[in-house]
Coordinates of C-alpha atoms and ligand atoms in Angstrom, one line a residue:
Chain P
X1401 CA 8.4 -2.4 40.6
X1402 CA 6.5 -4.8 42.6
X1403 CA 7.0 -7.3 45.5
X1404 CA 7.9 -10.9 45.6
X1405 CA 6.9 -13.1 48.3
X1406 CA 10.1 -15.3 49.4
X1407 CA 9.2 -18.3 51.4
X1408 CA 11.7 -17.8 53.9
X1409 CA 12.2 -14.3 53.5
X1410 CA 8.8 -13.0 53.4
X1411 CA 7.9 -9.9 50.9
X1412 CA 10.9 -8.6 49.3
X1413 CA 11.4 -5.8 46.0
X1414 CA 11.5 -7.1 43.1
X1415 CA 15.2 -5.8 42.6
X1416 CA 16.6 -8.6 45.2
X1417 CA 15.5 -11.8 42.8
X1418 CA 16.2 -13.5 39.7
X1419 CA 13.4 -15.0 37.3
X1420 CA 13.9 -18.8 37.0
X1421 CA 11.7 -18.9 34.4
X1422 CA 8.6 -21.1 34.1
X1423 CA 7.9 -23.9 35.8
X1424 CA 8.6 -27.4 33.6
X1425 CA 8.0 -30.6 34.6
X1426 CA 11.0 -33.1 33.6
X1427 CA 10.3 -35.8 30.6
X1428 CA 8.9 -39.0 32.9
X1429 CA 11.3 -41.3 30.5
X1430 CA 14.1 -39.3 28.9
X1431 CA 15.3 -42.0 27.1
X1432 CA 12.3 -42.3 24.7
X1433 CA 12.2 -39.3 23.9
X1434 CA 12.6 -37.7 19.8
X1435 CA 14.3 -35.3 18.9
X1436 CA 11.3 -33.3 18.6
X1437 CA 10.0 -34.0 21.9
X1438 CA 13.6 -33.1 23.4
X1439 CA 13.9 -29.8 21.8
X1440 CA 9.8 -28.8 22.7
X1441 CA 11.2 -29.3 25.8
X1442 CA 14.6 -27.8 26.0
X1443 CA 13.6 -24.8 24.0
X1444 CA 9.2 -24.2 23.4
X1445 CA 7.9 -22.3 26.2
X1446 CA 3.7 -21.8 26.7
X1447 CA 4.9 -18.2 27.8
X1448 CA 1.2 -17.3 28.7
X1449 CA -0.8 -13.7 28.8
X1450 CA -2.4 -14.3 32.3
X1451 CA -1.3 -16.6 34.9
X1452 CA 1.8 -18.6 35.1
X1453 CA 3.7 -20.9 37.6
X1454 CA 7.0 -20.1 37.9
X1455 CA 10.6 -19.7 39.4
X1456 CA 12.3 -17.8 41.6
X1457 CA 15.6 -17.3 43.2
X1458 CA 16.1 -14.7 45.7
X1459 CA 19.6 -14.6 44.5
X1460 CA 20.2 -11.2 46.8
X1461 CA 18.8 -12.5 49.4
X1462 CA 18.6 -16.0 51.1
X1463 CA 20.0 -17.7 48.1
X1464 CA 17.2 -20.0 47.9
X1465 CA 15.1 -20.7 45.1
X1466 CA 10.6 -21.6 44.9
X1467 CA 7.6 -21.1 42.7
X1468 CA 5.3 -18.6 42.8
X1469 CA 1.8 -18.1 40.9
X1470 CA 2.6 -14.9 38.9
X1471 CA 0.0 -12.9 36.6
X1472 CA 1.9 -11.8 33.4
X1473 CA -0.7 -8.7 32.9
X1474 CA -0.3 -7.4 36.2
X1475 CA 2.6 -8.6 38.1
X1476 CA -0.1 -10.3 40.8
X1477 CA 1.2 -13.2 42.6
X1478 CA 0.1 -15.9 44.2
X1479 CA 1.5 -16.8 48.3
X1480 CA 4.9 -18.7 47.3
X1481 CA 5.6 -22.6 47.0
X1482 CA 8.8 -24.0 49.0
X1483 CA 10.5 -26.3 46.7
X1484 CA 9.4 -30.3 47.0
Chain O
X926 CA 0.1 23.2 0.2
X927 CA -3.1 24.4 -0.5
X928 CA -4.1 21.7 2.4
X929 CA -1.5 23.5 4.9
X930 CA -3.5 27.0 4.0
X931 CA -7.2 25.1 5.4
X932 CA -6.4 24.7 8.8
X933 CA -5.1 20.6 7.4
X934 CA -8.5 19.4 7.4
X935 CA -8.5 18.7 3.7
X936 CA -6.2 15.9 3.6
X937 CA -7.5 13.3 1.6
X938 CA -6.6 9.6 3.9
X939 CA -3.0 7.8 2.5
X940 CA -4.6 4.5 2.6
X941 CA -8.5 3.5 2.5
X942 CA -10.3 1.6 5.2
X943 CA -12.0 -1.5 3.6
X944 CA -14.5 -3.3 5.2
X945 CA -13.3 -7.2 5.2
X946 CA -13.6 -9.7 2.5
X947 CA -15.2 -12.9 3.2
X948 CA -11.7 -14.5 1.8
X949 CA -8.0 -13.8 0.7
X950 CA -5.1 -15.5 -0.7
X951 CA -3.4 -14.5 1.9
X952 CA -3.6 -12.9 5.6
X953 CA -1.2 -11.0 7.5
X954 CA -1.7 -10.9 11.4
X955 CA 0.1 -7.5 12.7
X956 CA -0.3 -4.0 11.2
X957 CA 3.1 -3.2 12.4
X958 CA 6.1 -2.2 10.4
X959 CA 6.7 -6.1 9.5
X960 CA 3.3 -7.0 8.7
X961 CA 2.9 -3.7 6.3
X962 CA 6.5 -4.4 4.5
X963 CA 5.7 -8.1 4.1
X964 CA 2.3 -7.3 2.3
X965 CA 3.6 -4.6 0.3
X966 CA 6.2 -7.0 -1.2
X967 CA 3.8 -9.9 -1.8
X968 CA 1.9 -7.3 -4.4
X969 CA 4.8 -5.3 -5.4
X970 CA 7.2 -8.8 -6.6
X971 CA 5.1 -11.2 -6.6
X972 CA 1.6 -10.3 -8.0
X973 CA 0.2 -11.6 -5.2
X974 CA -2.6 -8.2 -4.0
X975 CA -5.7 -10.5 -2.8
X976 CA -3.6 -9.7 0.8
X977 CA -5.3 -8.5 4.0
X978 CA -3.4 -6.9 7.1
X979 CA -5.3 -7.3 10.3
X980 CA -4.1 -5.0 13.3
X981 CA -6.2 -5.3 16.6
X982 CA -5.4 -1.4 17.2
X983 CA -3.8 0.8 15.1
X984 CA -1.7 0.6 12.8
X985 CA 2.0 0.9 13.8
X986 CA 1.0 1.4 17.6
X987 CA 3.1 -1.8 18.6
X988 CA 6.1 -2.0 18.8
X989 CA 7.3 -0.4 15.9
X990 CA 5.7 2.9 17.0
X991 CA 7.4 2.4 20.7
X992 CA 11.5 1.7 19.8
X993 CA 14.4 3.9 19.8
X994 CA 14.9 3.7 15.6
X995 CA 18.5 2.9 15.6
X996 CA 19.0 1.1 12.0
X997 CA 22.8 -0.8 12.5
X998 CA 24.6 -3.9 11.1
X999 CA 26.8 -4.7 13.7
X1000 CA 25.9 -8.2 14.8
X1001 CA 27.6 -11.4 16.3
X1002 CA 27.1 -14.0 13.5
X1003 CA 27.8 -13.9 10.0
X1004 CA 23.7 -14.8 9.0
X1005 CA 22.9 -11.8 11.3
X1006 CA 25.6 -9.3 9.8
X1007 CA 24.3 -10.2 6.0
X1008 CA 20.3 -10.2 6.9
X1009 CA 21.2 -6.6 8.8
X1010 CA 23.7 -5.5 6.4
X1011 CA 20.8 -6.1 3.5
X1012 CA 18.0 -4.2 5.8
X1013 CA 20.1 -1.3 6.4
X1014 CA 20.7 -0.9 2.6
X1015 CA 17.7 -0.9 1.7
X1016 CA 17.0 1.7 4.4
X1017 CA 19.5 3.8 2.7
X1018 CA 17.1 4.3 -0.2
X1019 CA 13.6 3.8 1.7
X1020 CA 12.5 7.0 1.0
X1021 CA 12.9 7.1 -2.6
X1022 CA 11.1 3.3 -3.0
X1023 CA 8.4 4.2 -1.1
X1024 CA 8.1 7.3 -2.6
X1025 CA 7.2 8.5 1.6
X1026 CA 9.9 10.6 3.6
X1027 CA 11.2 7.9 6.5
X1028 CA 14.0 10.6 7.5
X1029 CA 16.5 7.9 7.5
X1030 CA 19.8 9.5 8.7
X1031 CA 23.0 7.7 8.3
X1032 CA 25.1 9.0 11.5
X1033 CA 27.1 6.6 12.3
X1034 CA 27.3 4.6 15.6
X1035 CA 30.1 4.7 18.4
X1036 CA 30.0 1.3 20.6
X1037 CA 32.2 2.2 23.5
X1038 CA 34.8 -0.3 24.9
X1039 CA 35.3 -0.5 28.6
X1040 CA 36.9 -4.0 28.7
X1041 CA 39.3 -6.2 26.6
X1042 CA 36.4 -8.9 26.0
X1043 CA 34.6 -6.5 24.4
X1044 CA 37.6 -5.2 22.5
X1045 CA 38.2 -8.8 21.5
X1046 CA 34.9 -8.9 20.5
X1047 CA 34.8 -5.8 18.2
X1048 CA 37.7 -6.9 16.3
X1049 CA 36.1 -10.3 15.5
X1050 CA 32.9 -8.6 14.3
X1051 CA 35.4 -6.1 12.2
X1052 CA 36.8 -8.8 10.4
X1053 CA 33.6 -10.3 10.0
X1054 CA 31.2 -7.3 8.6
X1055 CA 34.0 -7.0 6.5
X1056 CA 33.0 -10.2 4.3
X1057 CA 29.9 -7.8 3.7
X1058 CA 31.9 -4.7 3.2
X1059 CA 30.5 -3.5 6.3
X1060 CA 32.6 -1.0 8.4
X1061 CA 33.4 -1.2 12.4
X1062 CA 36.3 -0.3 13.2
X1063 CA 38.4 1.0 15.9
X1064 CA 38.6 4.6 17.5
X1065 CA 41.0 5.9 20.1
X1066 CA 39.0 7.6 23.7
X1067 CA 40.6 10.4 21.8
X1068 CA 38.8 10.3 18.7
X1069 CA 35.7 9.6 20.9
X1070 CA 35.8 12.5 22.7
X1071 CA 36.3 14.9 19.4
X1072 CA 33.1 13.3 18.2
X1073 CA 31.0 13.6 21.4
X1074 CA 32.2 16.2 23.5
X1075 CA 29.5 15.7 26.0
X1076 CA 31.6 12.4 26.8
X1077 CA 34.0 12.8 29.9
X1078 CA 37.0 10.3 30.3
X1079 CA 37.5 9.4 33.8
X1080 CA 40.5 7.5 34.4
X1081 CA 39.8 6.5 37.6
X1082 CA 36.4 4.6 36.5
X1083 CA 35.7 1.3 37.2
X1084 CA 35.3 0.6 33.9
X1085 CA 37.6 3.3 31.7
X1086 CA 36.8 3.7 27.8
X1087 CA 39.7 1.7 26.4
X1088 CA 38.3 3.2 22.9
X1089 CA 35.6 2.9 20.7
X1090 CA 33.9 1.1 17.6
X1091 CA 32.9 3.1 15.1
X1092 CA 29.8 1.3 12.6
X1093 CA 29.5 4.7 9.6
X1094 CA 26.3 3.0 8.1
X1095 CA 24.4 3.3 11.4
X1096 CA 21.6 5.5 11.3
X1097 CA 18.5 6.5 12.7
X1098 CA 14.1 6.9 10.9
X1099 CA 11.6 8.3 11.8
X1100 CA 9.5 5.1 13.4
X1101 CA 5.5 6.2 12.5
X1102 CA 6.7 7.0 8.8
X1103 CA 8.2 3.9 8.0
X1104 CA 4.6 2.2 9.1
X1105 CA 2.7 4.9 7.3
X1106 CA 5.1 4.4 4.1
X1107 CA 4.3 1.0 3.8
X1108 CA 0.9 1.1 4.5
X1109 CA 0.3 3.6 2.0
X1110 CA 2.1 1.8 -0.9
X1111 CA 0.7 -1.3 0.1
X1112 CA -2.9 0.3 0.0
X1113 CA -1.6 1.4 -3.5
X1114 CA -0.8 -2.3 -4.6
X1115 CA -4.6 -3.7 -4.0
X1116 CA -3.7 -4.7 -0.2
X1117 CA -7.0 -3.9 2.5
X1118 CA -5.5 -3.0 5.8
X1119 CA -8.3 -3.7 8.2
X1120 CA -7.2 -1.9 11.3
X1121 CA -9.3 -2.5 14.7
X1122 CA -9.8 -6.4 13.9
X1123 CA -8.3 -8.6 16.6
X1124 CA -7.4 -12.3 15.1
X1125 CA -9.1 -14.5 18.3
X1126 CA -8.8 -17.7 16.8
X1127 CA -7.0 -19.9 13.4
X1128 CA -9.2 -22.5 11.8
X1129 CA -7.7 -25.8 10.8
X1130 CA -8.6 -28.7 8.7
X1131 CA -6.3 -31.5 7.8
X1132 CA -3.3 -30.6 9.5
X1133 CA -3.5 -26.8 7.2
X1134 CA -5.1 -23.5 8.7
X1135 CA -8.4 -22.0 6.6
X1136 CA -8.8 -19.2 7.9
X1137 CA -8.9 -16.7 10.6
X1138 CA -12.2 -15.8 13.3
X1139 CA -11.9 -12.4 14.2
X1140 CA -13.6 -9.3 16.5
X1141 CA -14.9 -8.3 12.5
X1142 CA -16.4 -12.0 11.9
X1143 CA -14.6 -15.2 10.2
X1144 CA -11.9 -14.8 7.2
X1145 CA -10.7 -17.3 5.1
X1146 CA -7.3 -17.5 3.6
X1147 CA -5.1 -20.5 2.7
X1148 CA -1.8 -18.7 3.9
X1149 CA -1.6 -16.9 7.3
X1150 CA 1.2 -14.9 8.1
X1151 CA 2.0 -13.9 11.9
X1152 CA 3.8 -10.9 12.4
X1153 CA 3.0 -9.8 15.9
X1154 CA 5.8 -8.4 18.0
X1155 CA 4.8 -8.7 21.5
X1156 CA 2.2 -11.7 20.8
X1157 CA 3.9 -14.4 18.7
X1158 CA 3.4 -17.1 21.5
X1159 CA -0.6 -16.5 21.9
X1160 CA -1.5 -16.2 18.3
X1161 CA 0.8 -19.5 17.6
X1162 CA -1.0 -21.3 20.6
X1163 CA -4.7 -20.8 18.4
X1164 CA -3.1 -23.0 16.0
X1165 CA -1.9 -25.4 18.6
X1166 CA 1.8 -24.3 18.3
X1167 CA 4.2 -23.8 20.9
X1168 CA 7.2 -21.7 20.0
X1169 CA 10.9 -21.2 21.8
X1170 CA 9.6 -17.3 22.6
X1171 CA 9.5 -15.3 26.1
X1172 CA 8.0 -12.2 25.8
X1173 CA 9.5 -9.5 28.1
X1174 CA 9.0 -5.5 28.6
X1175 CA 11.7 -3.0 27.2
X1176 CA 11.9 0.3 28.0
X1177 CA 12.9 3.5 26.5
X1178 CA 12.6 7.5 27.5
X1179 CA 13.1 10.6 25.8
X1180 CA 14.5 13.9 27.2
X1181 CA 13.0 17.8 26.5
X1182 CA 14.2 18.9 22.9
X1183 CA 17.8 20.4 23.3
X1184 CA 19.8 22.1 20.8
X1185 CA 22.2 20.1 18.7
X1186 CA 24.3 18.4 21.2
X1187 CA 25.1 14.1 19.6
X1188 CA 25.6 13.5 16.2
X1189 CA 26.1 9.8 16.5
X1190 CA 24.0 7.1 17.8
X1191 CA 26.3 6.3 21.2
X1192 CA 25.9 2.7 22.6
X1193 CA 27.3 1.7 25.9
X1194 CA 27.4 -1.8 26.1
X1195 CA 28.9 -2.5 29.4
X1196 CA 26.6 -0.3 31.1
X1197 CA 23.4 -1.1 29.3
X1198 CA 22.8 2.3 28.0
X1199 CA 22.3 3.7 24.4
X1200 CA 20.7 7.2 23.4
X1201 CA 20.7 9.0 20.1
X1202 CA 19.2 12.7 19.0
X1203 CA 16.0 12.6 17.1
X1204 CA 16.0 15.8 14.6
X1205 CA 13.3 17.5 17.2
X1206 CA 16.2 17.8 19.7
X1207 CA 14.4 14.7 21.7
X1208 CA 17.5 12.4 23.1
X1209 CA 16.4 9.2 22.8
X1210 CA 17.4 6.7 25.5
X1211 CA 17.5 2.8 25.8
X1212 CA 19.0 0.7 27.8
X1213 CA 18.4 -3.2 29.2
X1214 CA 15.0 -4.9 28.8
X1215 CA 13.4 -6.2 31.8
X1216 CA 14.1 -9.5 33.9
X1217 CA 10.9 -11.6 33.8
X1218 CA 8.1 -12.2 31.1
X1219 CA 5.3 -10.1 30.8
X1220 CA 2.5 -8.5 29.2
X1221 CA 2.0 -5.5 31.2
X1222 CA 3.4 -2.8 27.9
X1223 CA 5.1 -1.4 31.2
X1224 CA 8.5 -2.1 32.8
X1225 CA 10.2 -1.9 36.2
X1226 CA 11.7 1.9 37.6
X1227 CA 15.1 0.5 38.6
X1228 CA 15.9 -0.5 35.1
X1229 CA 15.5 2.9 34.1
X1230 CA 17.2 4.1 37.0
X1231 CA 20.3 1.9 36.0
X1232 CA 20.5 3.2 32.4
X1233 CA 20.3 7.2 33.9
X1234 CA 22.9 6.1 36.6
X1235 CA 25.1 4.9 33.5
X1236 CA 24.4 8.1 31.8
X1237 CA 25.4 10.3 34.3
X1238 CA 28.3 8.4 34.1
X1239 CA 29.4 9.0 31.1
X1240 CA 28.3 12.1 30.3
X1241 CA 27.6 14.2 33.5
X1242 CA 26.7 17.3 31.7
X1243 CA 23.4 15.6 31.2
X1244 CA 22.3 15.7 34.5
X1245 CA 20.0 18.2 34.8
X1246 CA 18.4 17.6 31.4
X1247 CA 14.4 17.3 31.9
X1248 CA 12.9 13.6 30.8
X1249 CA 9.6 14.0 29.2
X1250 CA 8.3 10.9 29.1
X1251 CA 9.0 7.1 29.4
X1252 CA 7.2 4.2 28.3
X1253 CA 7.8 0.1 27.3
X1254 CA 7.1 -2.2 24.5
X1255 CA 6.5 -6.1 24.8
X1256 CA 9.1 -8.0 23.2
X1257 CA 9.4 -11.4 22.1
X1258 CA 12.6 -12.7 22.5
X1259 CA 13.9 -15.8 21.0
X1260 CA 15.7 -19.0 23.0
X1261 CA 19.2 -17.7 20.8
X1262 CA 18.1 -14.1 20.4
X1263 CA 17.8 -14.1 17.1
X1264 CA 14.3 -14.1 14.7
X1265 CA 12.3 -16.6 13.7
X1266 CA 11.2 -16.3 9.8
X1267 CA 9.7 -19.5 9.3
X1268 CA 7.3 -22.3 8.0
X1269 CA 6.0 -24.1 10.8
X1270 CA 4.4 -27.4 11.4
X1271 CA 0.9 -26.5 10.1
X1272 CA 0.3 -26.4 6.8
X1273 CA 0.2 -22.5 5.3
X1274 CA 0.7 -21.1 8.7
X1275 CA 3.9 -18.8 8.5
X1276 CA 5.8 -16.9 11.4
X1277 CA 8.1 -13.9 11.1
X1278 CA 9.1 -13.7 14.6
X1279 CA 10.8 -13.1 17.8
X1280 CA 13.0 -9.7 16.6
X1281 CA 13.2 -8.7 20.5
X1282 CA 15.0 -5.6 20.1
X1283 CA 16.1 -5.2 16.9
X1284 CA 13.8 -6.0 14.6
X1285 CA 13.3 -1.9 13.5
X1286 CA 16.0 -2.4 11.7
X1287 CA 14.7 -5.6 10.3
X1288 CA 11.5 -4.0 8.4
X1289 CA 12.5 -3.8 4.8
X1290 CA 14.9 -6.9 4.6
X1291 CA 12.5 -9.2 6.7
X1292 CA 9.2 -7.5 4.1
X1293 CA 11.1 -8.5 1.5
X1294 CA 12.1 -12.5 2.3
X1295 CA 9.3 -13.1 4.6
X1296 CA 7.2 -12.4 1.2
X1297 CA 9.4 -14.6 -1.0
X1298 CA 8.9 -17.5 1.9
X1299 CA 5.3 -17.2 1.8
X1300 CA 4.8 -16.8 -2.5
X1301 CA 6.7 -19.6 -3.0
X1302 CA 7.3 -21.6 0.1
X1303 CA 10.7 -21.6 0.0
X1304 CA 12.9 -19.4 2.2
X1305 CA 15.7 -17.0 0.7
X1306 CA 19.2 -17.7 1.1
X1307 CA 19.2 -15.0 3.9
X1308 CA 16.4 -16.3 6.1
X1309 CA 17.7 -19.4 5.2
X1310 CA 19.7 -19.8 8.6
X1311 CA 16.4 -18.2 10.8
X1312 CA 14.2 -20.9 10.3
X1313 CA 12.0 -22.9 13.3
X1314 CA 13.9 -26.0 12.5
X1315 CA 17.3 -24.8 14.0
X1316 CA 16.5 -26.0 17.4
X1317 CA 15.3 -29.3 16.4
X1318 CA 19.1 -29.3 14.2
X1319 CA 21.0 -28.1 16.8
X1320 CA 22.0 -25.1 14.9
X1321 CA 20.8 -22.0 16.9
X1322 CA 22.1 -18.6 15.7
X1323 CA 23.5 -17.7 19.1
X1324 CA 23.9 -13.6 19.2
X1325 CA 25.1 -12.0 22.4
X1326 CA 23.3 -13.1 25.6
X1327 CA 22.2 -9.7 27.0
X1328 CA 18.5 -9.5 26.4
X1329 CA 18.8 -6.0 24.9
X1330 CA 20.7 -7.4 22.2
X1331 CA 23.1 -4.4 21.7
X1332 CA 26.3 -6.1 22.2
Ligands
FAD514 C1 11.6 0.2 23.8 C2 12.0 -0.5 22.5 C3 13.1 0.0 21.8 C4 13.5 -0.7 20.6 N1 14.5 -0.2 19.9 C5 14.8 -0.7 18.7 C6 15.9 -0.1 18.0 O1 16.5 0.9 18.4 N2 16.2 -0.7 16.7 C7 15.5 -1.8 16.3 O2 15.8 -2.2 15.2 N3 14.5 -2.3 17.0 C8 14.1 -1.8 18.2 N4 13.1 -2.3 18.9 C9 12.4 -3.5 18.4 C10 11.4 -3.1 17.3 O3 10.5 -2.1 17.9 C11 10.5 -4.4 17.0 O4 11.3 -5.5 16.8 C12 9.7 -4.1 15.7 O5 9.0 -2.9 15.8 C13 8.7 -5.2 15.5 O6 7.9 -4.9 14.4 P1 6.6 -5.7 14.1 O7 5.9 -5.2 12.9 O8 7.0 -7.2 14.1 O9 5.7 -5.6 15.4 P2 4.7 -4.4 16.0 O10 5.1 -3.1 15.5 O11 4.6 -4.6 17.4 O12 3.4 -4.8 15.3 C14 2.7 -6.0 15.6 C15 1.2 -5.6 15.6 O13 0.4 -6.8 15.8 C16 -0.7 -6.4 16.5 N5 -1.4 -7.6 17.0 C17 -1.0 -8.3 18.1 N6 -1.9 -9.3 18.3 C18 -2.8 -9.3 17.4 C19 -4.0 -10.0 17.1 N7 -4.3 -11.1 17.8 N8 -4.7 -9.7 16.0 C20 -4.4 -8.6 15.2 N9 -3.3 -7.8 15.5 C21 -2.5 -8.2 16.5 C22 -0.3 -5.4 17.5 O14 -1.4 -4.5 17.9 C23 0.8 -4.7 16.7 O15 0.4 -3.4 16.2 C24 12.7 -1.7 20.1 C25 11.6 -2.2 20.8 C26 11.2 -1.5 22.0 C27 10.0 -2.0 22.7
ZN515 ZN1 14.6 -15.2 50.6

């Protein structure tokens, strides 16, 4: 159990969010990519041991989603990003 | 006997402890119950014994040392049922071929149905298992209630048991002896298992992997096999692969030792709860995994608390049973759910994984291809379907969404 820091909400448990997964950056130029390069994308993950950037969405709560910093060895995070 | 009579400090060890060799014609990262199998079928069917196992701790204290044992076929897809179907065969007569008491005990599973999805969804995976001559099949509340007494029907529930599916081949093993089985027949067969070596790095020349470095100094191999629940992303990133793997806790518990009170393995699907008696009395109890990655080895409280809630549920009688001790394993889930048994883009380097949840079950079947894949490069007809390149085809082997794979 451990405490999230919403943007707008400020620390909440753990219980009242959603894991959005890490954070991906969207192919620059869609078009040319292979079918490799599409399915690294759609499907690989670095899913790191240490720290990752990732998503959010305080789905029981303000309904709002943003990244956070998050250590996968010990739940540590990071003050959280608003989304751009 | 004459051991038991010397206070058991006679025993001679069931497998030696080599030092490492500077080479081998093949290396298996993992000492767990995958790694062990796959190296005791590379000597046993395919003469190939010039195998090393490297485990960074122990062997068999992954994940194969932390699960809930329960040995079932009842899966979504027909490539899932058949692999499952063959693994739970040969569990049947583990004992006997590794000449090593695993305790398997055939009791039979009871998957309780508390909507008309999921009774749907039981008689399409009845029709299906049948192909393999696999039985699920359905049972009245009734009927469920004979069979586990400590179950109480409550009409008024928001979800009611409609009825049940009854799987006879499930079964339950003892986890540590199915490690120390294989270990010690692979030990037999030539293999060294080289226990406190961590792999920290795979060397690569010309597109193929060489060798490993390790915390016991470099070893060379032309073949590396990575079996290592809980880690399959990180020891694939030292050879520059990225793989479609999130790596998440699961927890489990276990209750004070009570007289004979289940004699099936009962799953609850809809309320992400599943528990089974172990032959010291211990109930055994599962439930969800955990909703983010991590690589803590420890989960979240209100997950367990959910999987008690649902237990009182069903079976209030339990409620003042003590719970000794709880705990969680790392698992490495899959973008479909389903394992990864696999060539990959680099030249010798093999993969065997991303068994989440299930992959117990998996040990002799996935032993037995995984082996075939790496003596001859070619995967069996039963991994064939559980290879990398499904994503790149489009052809995932979608089981059910929930991450503890029990549905
Ligand atoms: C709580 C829980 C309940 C489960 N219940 C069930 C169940 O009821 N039925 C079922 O079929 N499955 C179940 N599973 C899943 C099952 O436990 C695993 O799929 C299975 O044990 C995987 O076996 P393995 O040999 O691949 O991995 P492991 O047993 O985890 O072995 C992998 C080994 O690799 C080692 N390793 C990691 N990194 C390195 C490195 N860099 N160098 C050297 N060694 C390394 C680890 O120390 C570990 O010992 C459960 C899992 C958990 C956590
Ligand atoms: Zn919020």
């Amino acid at each position: 159990m451990f405490l999230i820091p919403c943007p707008f909400c400020g620390q909440r448990n753990e219980e009242e969010f959603v894991s959005g997964g890490e954070a991906r950056r969207r192919p620059d130029d869609p078009a040319s990519l292979d079918d490799a390069a599409w399915a690294d994308h759609l499907f690989n993950r670095d899913n790191t041991k240490g720290v990752v950037r990732e998503w959010w969405w305080h789905a029981r709560g303000c309904r709002l989603w943003f990244m956070v910093e998050r250590d996968t060895l010990n739940q540590a995070i990071s003050p959280a990003e608003k989304p751009p | 006997m004459r051991n038991a009579l010397s206070y058991h400090e006679r025993w001679s060890e069931a497998w030696r402890s080599p030092e490492p060799k500077p080479g081998y014609d093949v290396v298996i990262i993992g000492g767990g119950g995958h790694g062990l199998a796959t190296a005791y079928h590379l000597a046993r069917d395919h003469g190939i014994g010039n195998v090393a196992v490297l485990e960074k701790g122990w062997l068999g204290g992954g994940n194969t040392g932390r699960n809930t044992v329960t040995v079932r076929s009842n899966y979504l897809r027909d490539p899932s049922i058949r692999f499952f179907e063959r693994s739970r065969r040969l569990y049947e007569d583990l004992s006997a071929t590794l000449n090593f008491n695993v305790m398997f005990s055939r009791r039979g599973q009871i998957d309780l149905i508390q909507t008309w999805a999921k009774w749907r969804d039981v008689r399409r995976r009845s029709l299906s298992m049948a192909l393999v001559d696999a039985e699920y099949t359905i049972i009245t509340p009734g009927e469920i209630v004979r069979r586990v007494p400590l179950v109480e029907l409550d009409p008024k529930a928001r979800l009611p048991i409609l009825g049940g599916a009854w799987h006879p081949g499930a079964g339950i093993a003892r986890h540590d002896a199915v490690a120390w089985g294989y270990a010690r027949a692979a030990d037999a067969a030539g293999v060294d298992i080289i226990q406190n070596c961590e792999v920290t790095g795979i060397r690569r020349a010309g597109g193929r992997v060489t060798g490993v470095e390790t915390t016991r100094g470099t070893i060379m191999a032309p073949r590396i096999s990575v079996a290592v629940a809980g880690h399959a992303s990180v020891v694939a990133a030292m050879a520059g692969l990225r793989l479609p793997i999130e790596t998440v806790p699961l927890q489990a518990f276990v209750s004070a030792p009570l007289k004979p009170v289940l004699d099936v393995v009962l799953n609850c699907p809809a309320l992400h709860v599943y528990l089974a008696q172990t032959d010291k009395g211990e109930l055994i109890i599962g439930g969800g995994a955990d909703g983010y990655t991590s690589y803590a080895q420890r989960g979240s409280i209100h997950v367990i608390e959910q999987s008690v809630a649902a237990l009182i549920d069903l079976m209030p009688r339990l409620g003042r049973v003590a719970m000794l001790r709880q705990w969680a394993g790392m698992i490495d889930l899959a973008w479909d759910t389903s394992p990864i048994i696999s060539t990959t883009p680099v030249g010798g380097l093999f993969v065997d994984v991303g068994w989440g949840s299930g992959g117990f079950k998996a040990i002799p079947a996935s032993g037995e291809a995984f082996a075939q894949l790496i003596a001859t490069g070619e995967p069996p007809e039963l991994i064939r379907p559980f290879g990398l390149d499904r994503f790149l085809r489009g052809r995932p082997v979608l089981e059910t969404a929930g991450a503890s794979n029990r549905e």
